[in-house]
Coordinates of C-alpha atoms in Angstrom, one line a residue:
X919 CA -71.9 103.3 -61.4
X920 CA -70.6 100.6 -63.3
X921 CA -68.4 98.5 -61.5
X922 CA -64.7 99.3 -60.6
X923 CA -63.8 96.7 -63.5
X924 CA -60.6 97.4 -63.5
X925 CA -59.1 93.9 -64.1
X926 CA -62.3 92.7 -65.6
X927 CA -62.6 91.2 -69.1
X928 CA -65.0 89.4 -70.4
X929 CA -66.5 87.1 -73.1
X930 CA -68.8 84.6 -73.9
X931 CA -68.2 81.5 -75.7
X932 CA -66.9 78.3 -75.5
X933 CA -63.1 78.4 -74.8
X934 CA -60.5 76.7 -76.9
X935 CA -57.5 78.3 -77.5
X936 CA -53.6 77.0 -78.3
X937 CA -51.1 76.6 -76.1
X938 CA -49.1 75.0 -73.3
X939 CA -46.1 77.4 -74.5
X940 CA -49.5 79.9 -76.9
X941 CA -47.4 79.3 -80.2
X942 CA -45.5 76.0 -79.7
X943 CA -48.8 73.7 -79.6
X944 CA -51.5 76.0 -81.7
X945 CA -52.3 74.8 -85.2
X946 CA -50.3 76.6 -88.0
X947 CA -53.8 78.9 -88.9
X948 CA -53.8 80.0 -85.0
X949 CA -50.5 80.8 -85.1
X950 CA -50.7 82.9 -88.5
X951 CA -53.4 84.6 -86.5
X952 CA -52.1 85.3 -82.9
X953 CA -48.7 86.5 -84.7
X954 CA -50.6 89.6 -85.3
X955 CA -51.9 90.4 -82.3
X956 CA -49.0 92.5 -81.1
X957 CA -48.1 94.5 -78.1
X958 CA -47.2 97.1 -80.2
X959 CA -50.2 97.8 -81.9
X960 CA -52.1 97.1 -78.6
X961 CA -50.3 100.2 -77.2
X962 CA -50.9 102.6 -80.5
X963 CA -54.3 101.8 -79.7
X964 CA -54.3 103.0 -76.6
X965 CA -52.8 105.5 -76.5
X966 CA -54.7 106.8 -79.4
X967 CA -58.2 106.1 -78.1
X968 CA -57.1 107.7 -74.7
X969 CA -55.9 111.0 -75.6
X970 CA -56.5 114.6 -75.1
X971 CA -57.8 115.4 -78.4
X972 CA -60.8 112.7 -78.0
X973 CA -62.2 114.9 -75.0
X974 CA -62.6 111.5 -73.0
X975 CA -65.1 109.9 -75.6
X976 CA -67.9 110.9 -73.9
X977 CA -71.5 110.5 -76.3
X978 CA -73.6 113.7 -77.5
X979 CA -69.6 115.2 -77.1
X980 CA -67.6 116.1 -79.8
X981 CA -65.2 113.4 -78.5
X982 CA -68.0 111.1 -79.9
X983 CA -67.5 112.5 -83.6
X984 CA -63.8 112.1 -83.0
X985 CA -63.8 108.4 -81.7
X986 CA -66.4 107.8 -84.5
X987 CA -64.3 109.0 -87.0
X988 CA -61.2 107.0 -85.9
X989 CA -63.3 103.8 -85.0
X990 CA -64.4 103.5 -88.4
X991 CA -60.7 104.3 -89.8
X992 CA -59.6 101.7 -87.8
X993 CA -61.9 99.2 -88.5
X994 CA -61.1 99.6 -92.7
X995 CA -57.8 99.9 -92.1
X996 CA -58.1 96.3 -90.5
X997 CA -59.9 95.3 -93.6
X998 CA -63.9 95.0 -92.1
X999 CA -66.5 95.6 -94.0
X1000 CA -69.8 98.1 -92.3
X1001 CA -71.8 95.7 -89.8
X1002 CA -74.9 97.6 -90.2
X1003 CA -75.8 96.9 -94.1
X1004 CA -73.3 100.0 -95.8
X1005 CA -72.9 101.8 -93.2
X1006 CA -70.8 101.0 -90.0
X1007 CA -73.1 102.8 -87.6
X1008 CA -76.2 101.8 -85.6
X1009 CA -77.9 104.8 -84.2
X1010 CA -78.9 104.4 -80.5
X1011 CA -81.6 107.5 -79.5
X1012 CA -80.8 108.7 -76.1
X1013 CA -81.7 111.9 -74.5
X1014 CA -79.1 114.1 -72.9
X1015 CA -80.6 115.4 -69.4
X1016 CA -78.6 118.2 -67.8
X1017 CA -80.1 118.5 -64.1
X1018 CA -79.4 122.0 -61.9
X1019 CA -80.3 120.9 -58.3
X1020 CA -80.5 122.8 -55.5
X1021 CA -76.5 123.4 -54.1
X1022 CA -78.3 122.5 -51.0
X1023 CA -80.5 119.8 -50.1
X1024 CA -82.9 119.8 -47.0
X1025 CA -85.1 117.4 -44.7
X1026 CA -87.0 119.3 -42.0
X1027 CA -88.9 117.6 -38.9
X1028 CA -89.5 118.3 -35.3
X1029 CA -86.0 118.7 -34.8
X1030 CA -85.8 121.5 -37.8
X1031 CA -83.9 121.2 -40.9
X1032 CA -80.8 119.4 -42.0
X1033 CA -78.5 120.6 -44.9
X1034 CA -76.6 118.7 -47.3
X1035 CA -74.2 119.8 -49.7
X1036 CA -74.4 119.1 -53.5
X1037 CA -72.0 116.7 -54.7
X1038 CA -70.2 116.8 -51.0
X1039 CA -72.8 114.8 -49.3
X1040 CA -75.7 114.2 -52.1
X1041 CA -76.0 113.6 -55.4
X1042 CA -79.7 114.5 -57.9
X1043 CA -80.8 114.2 -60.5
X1044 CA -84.4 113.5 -62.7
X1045 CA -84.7 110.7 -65.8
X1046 CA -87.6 112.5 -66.3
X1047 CA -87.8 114.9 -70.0
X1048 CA -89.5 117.9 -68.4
X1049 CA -88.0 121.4 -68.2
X1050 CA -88.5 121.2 -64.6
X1051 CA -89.2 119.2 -61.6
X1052 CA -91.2 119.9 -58.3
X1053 CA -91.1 118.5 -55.2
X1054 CA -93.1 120.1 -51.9
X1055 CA -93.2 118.2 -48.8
X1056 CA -92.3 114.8 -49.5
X1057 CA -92.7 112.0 -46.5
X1058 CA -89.4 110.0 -46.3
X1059 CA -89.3 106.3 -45.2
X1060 CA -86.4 103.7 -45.2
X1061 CA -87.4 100.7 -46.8
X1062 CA -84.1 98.8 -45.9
X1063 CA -82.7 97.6 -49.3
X1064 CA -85.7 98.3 -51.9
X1065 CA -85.9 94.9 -53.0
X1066 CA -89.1 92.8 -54.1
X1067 CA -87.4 89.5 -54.8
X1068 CA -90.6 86.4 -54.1
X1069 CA -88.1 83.7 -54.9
X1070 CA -86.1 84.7 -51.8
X1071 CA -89.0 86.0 -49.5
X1072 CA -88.2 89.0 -49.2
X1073 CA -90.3 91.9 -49.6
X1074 CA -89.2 95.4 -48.4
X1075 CA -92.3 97.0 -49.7
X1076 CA -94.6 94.6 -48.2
X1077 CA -97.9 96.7 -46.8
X1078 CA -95.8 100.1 -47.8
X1079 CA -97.3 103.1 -50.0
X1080 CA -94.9 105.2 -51.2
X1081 CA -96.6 106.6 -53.7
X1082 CA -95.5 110.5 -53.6
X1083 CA -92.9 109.5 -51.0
X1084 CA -89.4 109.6 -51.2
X1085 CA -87.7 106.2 -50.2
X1086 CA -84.0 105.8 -48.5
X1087 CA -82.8 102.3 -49.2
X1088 CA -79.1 100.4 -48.6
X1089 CA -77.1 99.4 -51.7
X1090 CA -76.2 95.8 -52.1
X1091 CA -78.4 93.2 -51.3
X1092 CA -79.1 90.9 -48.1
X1093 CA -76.5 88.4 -48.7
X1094 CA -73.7 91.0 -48.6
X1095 CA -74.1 90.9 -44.7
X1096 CA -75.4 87.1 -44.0
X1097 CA -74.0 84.2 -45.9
X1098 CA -77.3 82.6 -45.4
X1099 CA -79.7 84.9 -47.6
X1100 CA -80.0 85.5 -51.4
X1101 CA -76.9 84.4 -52.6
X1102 CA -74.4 84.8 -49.6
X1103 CA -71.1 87.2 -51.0
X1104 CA -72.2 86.8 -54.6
X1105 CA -74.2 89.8 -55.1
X1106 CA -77.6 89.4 -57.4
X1107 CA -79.2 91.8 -59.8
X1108 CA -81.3 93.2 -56.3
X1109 CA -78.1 95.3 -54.8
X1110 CA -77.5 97.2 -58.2
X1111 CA -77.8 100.9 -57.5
X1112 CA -80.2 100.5 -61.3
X1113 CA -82.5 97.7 -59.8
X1114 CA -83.1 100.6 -56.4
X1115 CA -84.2 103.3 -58.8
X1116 CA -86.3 100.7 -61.0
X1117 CA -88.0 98.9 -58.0
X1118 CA -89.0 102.3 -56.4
X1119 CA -90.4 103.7 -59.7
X1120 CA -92.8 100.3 -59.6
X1121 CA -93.6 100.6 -56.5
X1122 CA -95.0 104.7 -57.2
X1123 CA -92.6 106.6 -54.9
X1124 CA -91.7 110.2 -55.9
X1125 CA -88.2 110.2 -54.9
X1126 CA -85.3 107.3 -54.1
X1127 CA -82.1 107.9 -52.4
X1128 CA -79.3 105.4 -52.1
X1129 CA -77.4 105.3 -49.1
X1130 CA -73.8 104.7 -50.8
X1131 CA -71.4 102.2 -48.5
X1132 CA -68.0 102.2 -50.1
X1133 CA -67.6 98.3 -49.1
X1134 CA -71.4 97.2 -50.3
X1135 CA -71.3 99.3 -53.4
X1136 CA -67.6 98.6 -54.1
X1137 CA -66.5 101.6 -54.9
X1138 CA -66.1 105.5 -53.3
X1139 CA -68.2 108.1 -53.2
X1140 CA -65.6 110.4 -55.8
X1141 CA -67.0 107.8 -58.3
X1142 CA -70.6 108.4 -57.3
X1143 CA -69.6 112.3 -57.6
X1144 CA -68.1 112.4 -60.8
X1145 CA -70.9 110.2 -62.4
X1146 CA -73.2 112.5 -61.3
X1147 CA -71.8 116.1 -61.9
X1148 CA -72.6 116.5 -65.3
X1149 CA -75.3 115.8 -68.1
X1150 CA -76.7 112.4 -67.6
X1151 CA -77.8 110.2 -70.9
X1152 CA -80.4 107.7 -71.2
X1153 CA -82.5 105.8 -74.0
X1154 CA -85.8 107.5 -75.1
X1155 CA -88.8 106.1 -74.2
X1156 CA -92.3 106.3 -75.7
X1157 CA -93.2 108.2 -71.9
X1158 CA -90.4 110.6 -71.9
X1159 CA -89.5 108.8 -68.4
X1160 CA -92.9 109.7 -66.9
X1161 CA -92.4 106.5 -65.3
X1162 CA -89.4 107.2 -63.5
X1163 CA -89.6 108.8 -59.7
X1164 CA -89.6 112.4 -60.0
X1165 CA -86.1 112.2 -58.6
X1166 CA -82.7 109.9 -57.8
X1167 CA -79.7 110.3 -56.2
X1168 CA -77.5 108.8 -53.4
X1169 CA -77.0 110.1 -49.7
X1170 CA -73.2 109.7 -48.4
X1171 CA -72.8 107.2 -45.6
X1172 CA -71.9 110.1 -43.4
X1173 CA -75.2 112.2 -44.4
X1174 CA -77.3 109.3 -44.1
X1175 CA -76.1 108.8 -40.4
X1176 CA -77.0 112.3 -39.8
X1177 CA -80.4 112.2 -41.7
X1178 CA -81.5 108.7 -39.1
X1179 CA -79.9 110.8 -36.4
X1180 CA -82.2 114.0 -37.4
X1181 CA -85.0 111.5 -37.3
X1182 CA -84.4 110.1 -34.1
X1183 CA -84.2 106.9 -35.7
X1184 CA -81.0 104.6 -34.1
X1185 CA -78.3 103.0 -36.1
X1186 CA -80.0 99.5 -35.2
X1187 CA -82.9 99.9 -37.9
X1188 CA -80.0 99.6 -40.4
X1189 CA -78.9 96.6 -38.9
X1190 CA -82.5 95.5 -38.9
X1191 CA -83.0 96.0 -42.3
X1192 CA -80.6 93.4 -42.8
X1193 CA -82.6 90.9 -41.6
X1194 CA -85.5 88.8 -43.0
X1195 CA -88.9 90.4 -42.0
X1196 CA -88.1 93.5 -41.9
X1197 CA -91.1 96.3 -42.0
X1198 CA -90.2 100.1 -43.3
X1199 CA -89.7 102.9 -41.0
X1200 CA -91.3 106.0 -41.3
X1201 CA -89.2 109.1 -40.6
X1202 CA -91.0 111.6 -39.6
X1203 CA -89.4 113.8 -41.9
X1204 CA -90.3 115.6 -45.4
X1205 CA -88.0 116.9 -48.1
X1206 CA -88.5 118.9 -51.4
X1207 CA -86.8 120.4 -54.2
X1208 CA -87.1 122.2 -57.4
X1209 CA -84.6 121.0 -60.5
X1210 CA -84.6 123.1 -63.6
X1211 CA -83.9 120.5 -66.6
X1212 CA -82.7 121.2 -70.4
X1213 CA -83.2 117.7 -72.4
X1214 CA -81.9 117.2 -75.8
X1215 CA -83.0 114.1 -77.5
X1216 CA -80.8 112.9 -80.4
X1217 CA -78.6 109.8 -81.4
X1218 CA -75.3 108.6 -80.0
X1219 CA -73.6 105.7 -82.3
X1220 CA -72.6 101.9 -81.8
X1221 CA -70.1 101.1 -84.0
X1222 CA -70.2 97.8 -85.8
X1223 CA -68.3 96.0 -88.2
X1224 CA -67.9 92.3 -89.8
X1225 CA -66.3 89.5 -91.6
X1226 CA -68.7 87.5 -93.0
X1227 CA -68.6 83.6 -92.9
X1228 CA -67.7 81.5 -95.7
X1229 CA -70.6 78.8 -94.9
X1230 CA -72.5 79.8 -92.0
X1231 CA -72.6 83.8 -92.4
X1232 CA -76.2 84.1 -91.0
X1233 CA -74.7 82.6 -87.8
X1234 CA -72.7 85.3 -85.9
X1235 CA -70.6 85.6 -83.0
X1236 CA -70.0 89.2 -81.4
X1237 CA -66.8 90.6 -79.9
X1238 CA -67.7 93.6 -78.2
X1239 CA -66.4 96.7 -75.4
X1240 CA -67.9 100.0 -74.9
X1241 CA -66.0 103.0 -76.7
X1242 CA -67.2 105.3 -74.8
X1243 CA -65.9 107.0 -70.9
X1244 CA -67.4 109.9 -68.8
X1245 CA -66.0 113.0 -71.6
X1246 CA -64.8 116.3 -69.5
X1247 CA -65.6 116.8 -65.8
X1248 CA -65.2 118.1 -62.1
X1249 CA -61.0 119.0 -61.9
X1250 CA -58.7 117.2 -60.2
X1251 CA -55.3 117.7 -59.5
X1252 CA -56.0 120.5 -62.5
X1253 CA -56.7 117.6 -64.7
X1254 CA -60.5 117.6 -66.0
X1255 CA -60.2 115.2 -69.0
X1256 CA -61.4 112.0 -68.1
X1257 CA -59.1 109.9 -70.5
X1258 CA -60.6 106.3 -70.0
X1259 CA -57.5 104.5 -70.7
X1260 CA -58.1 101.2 -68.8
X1261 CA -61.7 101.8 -68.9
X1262 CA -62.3 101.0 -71.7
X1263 CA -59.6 101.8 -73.9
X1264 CA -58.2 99.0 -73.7
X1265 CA -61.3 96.7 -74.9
X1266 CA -61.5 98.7 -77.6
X1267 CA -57.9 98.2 -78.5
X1268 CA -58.7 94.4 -78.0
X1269 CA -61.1 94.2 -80.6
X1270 CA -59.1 95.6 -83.4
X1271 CA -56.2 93.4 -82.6
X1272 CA -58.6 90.7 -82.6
X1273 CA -60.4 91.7 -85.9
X1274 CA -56.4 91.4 -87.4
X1275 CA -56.2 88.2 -86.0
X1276 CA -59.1 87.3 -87.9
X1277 CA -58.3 88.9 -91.2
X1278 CA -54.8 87.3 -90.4
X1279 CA -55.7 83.9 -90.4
X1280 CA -54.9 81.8 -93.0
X1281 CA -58.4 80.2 -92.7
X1282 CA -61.3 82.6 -93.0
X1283 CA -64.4 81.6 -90.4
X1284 CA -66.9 79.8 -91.0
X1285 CA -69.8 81.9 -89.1
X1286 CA -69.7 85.5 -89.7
X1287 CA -68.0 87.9 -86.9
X1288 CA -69.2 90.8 -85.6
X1289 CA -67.1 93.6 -83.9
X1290 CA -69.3 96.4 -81.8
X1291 CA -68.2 99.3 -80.0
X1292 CA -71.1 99.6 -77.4
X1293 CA -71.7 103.4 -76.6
X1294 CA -73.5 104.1 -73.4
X1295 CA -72.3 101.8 -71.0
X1296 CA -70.7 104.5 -68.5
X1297 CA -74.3 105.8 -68.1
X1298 CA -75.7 102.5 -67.7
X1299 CA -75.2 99.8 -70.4
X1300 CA -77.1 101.9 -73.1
X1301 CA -75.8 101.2 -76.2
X1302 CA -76.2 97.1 -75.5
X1303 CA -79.1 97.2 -74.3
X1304 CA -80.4 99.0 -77.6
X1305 CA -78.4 96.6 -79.7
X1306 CA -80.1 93.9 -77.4
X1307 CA -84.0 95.1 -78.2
X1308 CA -83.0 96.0 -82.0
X1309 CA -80.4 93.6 -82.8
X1310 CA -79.1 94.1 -86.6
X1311 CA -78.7 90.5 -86.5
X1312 CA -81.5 87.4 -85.5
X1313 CA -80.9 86.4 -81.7
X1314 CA -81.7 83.5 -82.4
X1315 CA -78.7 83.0 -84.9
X1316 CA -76.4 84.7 -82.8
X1317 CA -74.3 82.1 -81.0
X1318 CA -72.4 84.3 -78.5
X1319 CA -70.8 87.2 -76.8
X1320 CA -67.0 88.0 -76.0
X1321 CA -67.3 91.4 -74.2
X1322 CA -64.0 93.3 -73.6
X1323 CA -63.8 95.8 -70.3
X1324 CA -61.3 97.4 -68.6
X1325 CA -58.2 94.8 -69.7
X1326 CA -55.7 95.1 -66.7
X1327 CA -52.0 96.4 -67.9
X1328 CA -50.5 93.7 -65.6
X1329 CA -48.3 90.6 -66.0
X1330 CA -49.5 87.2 -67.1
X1331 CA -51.2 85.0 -64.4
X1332 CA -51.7 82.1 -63.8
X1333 CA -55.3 82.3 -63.1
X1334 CA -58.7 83.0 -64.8
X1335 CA -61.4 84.6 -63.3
X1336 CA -64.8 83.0 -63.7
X1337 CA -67.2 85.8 -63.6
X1338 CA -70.2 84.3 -62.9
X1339 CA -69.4 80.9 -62.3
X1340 CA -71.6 77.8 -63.4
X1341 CA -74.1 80.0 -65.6
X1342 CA -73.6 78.5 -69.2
X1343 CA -71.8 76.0 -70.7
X1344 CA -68.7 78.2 -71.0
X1345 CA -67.2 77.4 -68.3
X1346 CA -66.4 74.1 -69.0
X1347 CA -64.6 75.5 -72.0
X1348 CA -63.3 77.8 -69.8
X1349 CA -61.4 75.3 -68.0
X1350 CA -60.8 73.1 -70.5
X1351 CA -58.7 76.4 -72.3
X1352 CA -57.0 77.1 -69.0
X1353 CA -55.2 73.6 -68.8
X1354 CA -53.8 74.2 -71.9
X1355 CA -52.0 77.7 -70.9
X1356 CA -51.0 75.5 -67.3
X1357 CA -53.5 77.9 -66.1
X1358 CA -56.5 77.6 -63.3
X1359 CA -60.0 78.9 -63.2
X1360 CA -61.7 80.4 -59.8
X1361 CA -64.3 82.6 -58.6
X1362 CA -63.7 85.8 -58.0
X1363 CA -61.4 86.5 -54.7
X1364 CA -64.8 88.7 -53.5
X1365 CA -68.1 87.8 -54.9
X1366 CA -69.9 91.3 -53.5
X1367 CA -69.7 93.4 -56.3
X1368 CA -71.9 91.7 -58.5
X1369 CA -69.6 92.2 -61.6
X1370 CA -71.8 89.9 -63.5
X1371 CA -74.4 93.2 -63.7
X1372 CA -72.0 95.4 -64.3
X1373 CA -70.9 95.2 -67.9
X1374 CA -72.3 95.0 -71.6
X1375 CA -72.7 91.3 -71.5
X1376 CA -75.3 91.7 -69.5
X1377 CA -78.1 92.7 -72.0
X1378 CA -76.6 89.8 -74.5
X1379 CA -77.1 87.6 -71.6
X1380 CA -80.9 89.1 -70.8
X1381 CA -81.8 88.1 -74.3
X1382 CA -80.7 84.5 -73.8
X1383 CA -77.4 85.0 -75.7
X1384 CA -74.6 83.0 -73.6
X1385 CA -72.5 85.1 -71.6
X1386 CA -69.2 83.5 -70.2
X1387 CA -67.5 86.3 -68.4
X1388 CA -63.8 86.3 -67.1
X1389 CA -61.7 88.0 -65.6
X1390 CA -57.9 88.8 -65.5
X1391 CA -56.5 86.4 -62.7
X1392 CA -55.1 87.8 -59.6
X1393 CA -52.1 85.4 -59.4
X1394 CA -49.6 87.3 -61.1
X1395 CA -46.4 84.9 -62.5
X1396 CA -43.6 84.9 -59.9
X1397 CA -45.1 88.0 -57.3
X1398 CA -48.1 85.9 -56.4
X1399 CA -52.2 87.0 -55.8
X1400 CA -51.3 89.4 -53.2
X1401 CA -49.3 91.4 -55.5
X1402 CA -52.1 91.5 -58.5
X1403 CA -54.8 92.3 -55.6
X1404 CA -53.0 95.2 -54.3
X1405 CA -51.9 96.5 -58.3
X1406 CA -56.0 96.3 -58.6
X1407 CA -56.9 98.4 -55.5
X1408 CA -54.4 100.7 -56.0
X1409 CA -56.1 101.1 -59.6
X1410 CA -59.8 101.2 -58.2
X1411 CA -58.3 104.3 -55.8
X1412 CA -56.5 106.0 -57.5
X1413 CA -57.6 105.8 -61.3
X1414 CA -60.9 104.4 -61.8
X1415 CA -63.3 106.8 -63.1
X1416 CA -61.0 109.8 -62.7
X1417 CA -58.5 112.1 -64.9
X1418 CA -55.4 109.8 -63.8
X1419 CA -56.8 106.6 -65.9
X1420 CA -54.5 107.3 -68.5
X1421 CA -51.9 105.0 -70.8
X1422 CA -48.4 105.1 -69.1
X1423 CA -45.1 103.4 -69.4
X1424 CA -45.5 101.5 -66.4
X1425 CA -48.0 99.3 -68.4
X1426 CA -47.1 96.1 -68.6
X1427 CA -48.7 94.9 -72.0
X1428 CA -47.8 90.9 -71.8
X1429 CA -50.9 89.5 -69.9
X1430 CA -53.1 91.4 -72.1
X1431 CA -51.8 90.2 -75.2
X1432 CA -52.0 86.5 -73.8
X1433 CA -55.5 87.2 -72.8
X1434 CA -56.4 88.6 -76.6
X1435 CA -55.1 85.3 -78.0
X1436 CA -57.4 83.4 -76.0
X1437 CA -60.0 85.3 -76.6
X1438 CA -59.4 85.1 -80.2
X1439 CA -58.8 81.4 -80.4
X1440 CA -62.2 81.1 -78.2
X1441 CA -63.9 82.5 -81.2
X1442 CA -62.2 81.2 -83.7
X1443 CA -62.3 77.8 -82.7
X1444 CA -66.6 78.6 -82.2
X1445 CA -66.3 80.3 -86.0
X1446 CA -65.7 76.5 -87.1
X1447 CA -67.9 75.1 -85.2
X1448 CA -71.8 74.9 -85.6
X1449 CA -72.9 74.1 -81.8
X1450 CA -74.3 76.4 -80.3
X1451 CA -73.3 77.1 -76.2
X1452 CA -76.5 76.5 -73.5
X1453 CA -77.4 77.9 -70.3
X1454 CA -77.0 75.4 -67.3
X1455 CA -80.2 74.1 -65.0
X1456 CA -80.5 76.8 -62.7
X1457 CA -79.3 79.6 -64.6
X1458 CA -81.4 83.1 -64.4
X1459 CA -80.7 83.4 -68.2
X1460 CA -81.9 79.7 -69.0
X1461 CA -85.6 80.5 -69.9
X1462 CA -84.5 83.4 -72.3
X1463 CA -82.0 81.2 -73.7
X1464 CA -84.6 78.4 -74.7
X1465 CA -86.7 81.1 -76.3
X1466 CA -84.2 81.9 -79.1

């Protein structure tokens, strides 16, 4: 699952933008510029990129030819020129996996068998490219959170072989539950649901099973249900995913209590898990299934397009947000398009009022700009992570990343959120642009959900390419933090990753528009500029940074 990013936007440079009152104290280029980034052509956008007819943009869909087709309208229209030598496309080869479990799912042990319904109470599935998939008889063991991680001393595989086993392991990571390990409430790479199903391939075991929290994992299990119902996509790979466990998939909090309960296995080994030195627990049970598989391999798109410098154009800067969302799906309330509007609609909408910003300016940029629609990132941050290992442009030339997600339709705020907080360089620009809106920076209000993971920036940011990565504020002008927190739940409950995400005239369009002319001014000001942003000491991204 990606994250419920709702409010989350994000880039990654060095922050300057105008303003104390945006227009009043911005230099007569900025102004040209921000004076087209309009409200109004925000919304057409929108509401264009989000509707019926684009069959919820989903890749290897013809909701991808559609969204294709109007990306690269819009991007001429705007006045761009094709970002990938003549043509505006970079193919990214994925395989489409369509996985037909068993409607029922079963452990047995001394006590017998236990059931679980499908989609109800599990969710399968296989990465591997095989018509089929067998599984006979499978041991099962918990191995608390599934996490090798030596530079916190912690080793839940320590003395374990799984190897043809299927392993049950917690989402989230050790800090989400004591302060005092990992990273306290600021959730590492470890707890992603991706790093569980990563580790456990490593480590040889056959199956993995997540047991989904709605708190640890931040989100319900209707998001875990509808990511999982349909065709799943990921990149090829020379092995065909050989390398992958045989299968994945995530255990409801209620079946897992049932499955340690089956096992005679008390709550308290969950709680032990939580705690440094603990050893894996052996069930006493075995599982098995059969999956019948049809693969297609073939190409889903990012979408890229430029203005080119006038005297640095081999140095770039990229503005990016995924195009794509989760396509048709499981009904609900007899609605089964899954529209995408927030997410990501929204950053997509933000780049192409950037780009007129750009073309508007009355100064052209000095370093080339690049504008990428990322596909992929709904089934894990595909399409930048391709761009990432076969970038159309030099890493080492490119200076940084402004990544667009899930813009939130709410008033301006007084705040910033710092994604990430005292990574790179950025943040001093950060705060530095904030003062001059009479804005703050902060931390996010909950640092468990490990939002730094959970987007496109990611990959840049895996590279070495600085990642700066805010977020809309909470503090919402004149109704206070409570009132944007609450406007954000409701969101991630109601709307996130479901048919209702769609554009409606209760958006309120004004703290969006102020957050696109930051975020253009952040890389306009970097456009004239020829430093180029570092990683701080003690950054995880530092040592791929100083390999550029």
């Amino acid at each position: 699952m990606k994250r419920t990013l709702y409010y989350l936007l994000s880039f990654a440079l060095p922050v300057f933008f105008a303003c104390s009152s945006e227009q009043q104290n911005t230099a007569a280029t900025d102004s040209l510029a921000l004076q087209s980034i309009t409200e109004a052509g925000f919304e057409k956008y929108v509401r264009e990129l989000s509707h019926d007819s684009l069959e919820g943009r989903k890749p290897f869909t013809q909701g991808e030819e559609k969204t294709l087709r109007y990306l690269q309208r819009a991007f001429t229209e705007v006045g761009l020129s094709p970002g990938n030598g003549d043509s505006f496309f970079q193919e990214v080869p994925m395989v489409e996996i369509t996985s037909a479990p068993p409607s029922v799912f079963s452990f047995t042990g001394p006590k017998g068998t236990l059931d679980f319904k499908l989609l109800d109470e599990v969710v399968l599935g296989s990465r591997r490219v095989q018509p089929s998939i067998d599984v006979k008889a499978s041991e099962v063991v918990f191995a608390g959170f599934g996490i090798v991680a030596p530079e916190f001393n912690w080793n839940d595989y320590e003395g374990l072989d799984v190897k043809g086993k299927t392993v049950v392991v917690m989402v989230n990571d050790p800090g989400y539950y004591d302060e005092n390990l990992f990273k306290g409430k600021n959730m590492t790479y470890y707890g992603r649901w991706t790093y569980k199903f990563e580790e456990a391939a490593r480590q040889g075991a056959t199956g993995a099973l997540i047991i989904h929290d709605t708190g640890a994992a931040s989100y319900g299990w209707h998001v875990v249900r509808s990511g999982w119902s349909g065709p799943q996509l990921n990149l090829q790979t020379e092995d065909n995913g050989a390398s992958r466990a045989a299968f994945e998939g995530w255990l409801s909090a209620d079946a897992a209590k049932q499955l340690f309960a089956f096992a005679g296995i008390a709550d308290q080994a969950l709680e032990q898990a939580k705690k440094p030195g603990f050893k894996a627990v052996d069930l006493g049970v075995k599982t098995g299934l059969s999956i019948k598989q049809e693969t297609k391999k073939s190409v889903s798109n990012n979408v890229v397009a430029k203005i080119e410098g006038t005297e640095r154009p081999d140095e770039y800067i990229i503005y990016s947000a995924h195009w794509d969302h989760l396509g048709i799906g499981e009904a609900i309330a007899g609605d089964s398009i899954y529209n995408g509007a927030v997410d990501n609609a929204t950053g997509v909408a933000g780049l192409l009022e950037i780009a007129k910003g750009f073309k508007a300016a009355s100064a052209a940029p000095e370093r080339s700009i690049l504008f990428i629609a990322l596909t992929g990132e709904e089934e894990g941050l595909l399409g930048s992570e391709y761009y990432a290992t076969h970038p159309i442009y030099p890493l080492a030339k490119t200076v940084a990343n402004i990544n667009m997600d899930a813009m939130a339709p709410m008033a301006k705020t007084n705040d910033i959120t710092i994604v990430g907080q005292g990574q790179s360089e950025m943040d001093d620009y950060a705060e530095r642009a904030a003062k001059k809106q009479d804005r703050i920076t902060a931390p996010p209000a909950d640092l468990t959900n490990g939002w730094f993971y959970r987007s496109d920036h990611f990959n840049f940011a895996k590279v070495g390419v600085p990642a700066l990565y805010p977020a809309t504020g909470d503090d919402v002008i004149g109704q206070g933090a409570d009132f944007g927190q609450t406007q954000k739940a409701e969101y991630n409950k109601s709307r996130y990753h479901q048919p209702g995400d769609e554009y409606d005239d209760t958006w309120k369009l004004d703290g969006i528009i102020a957050d696109l002319h930051l975020l253009f001014d952040v890389g306009y000001t970097l456009s004239m500029e020829s430093t180029f942003p570092k990683w701080k000491e003690g950054s995880e991204f530092k040592a791929a940074g100083d390999k550029r």
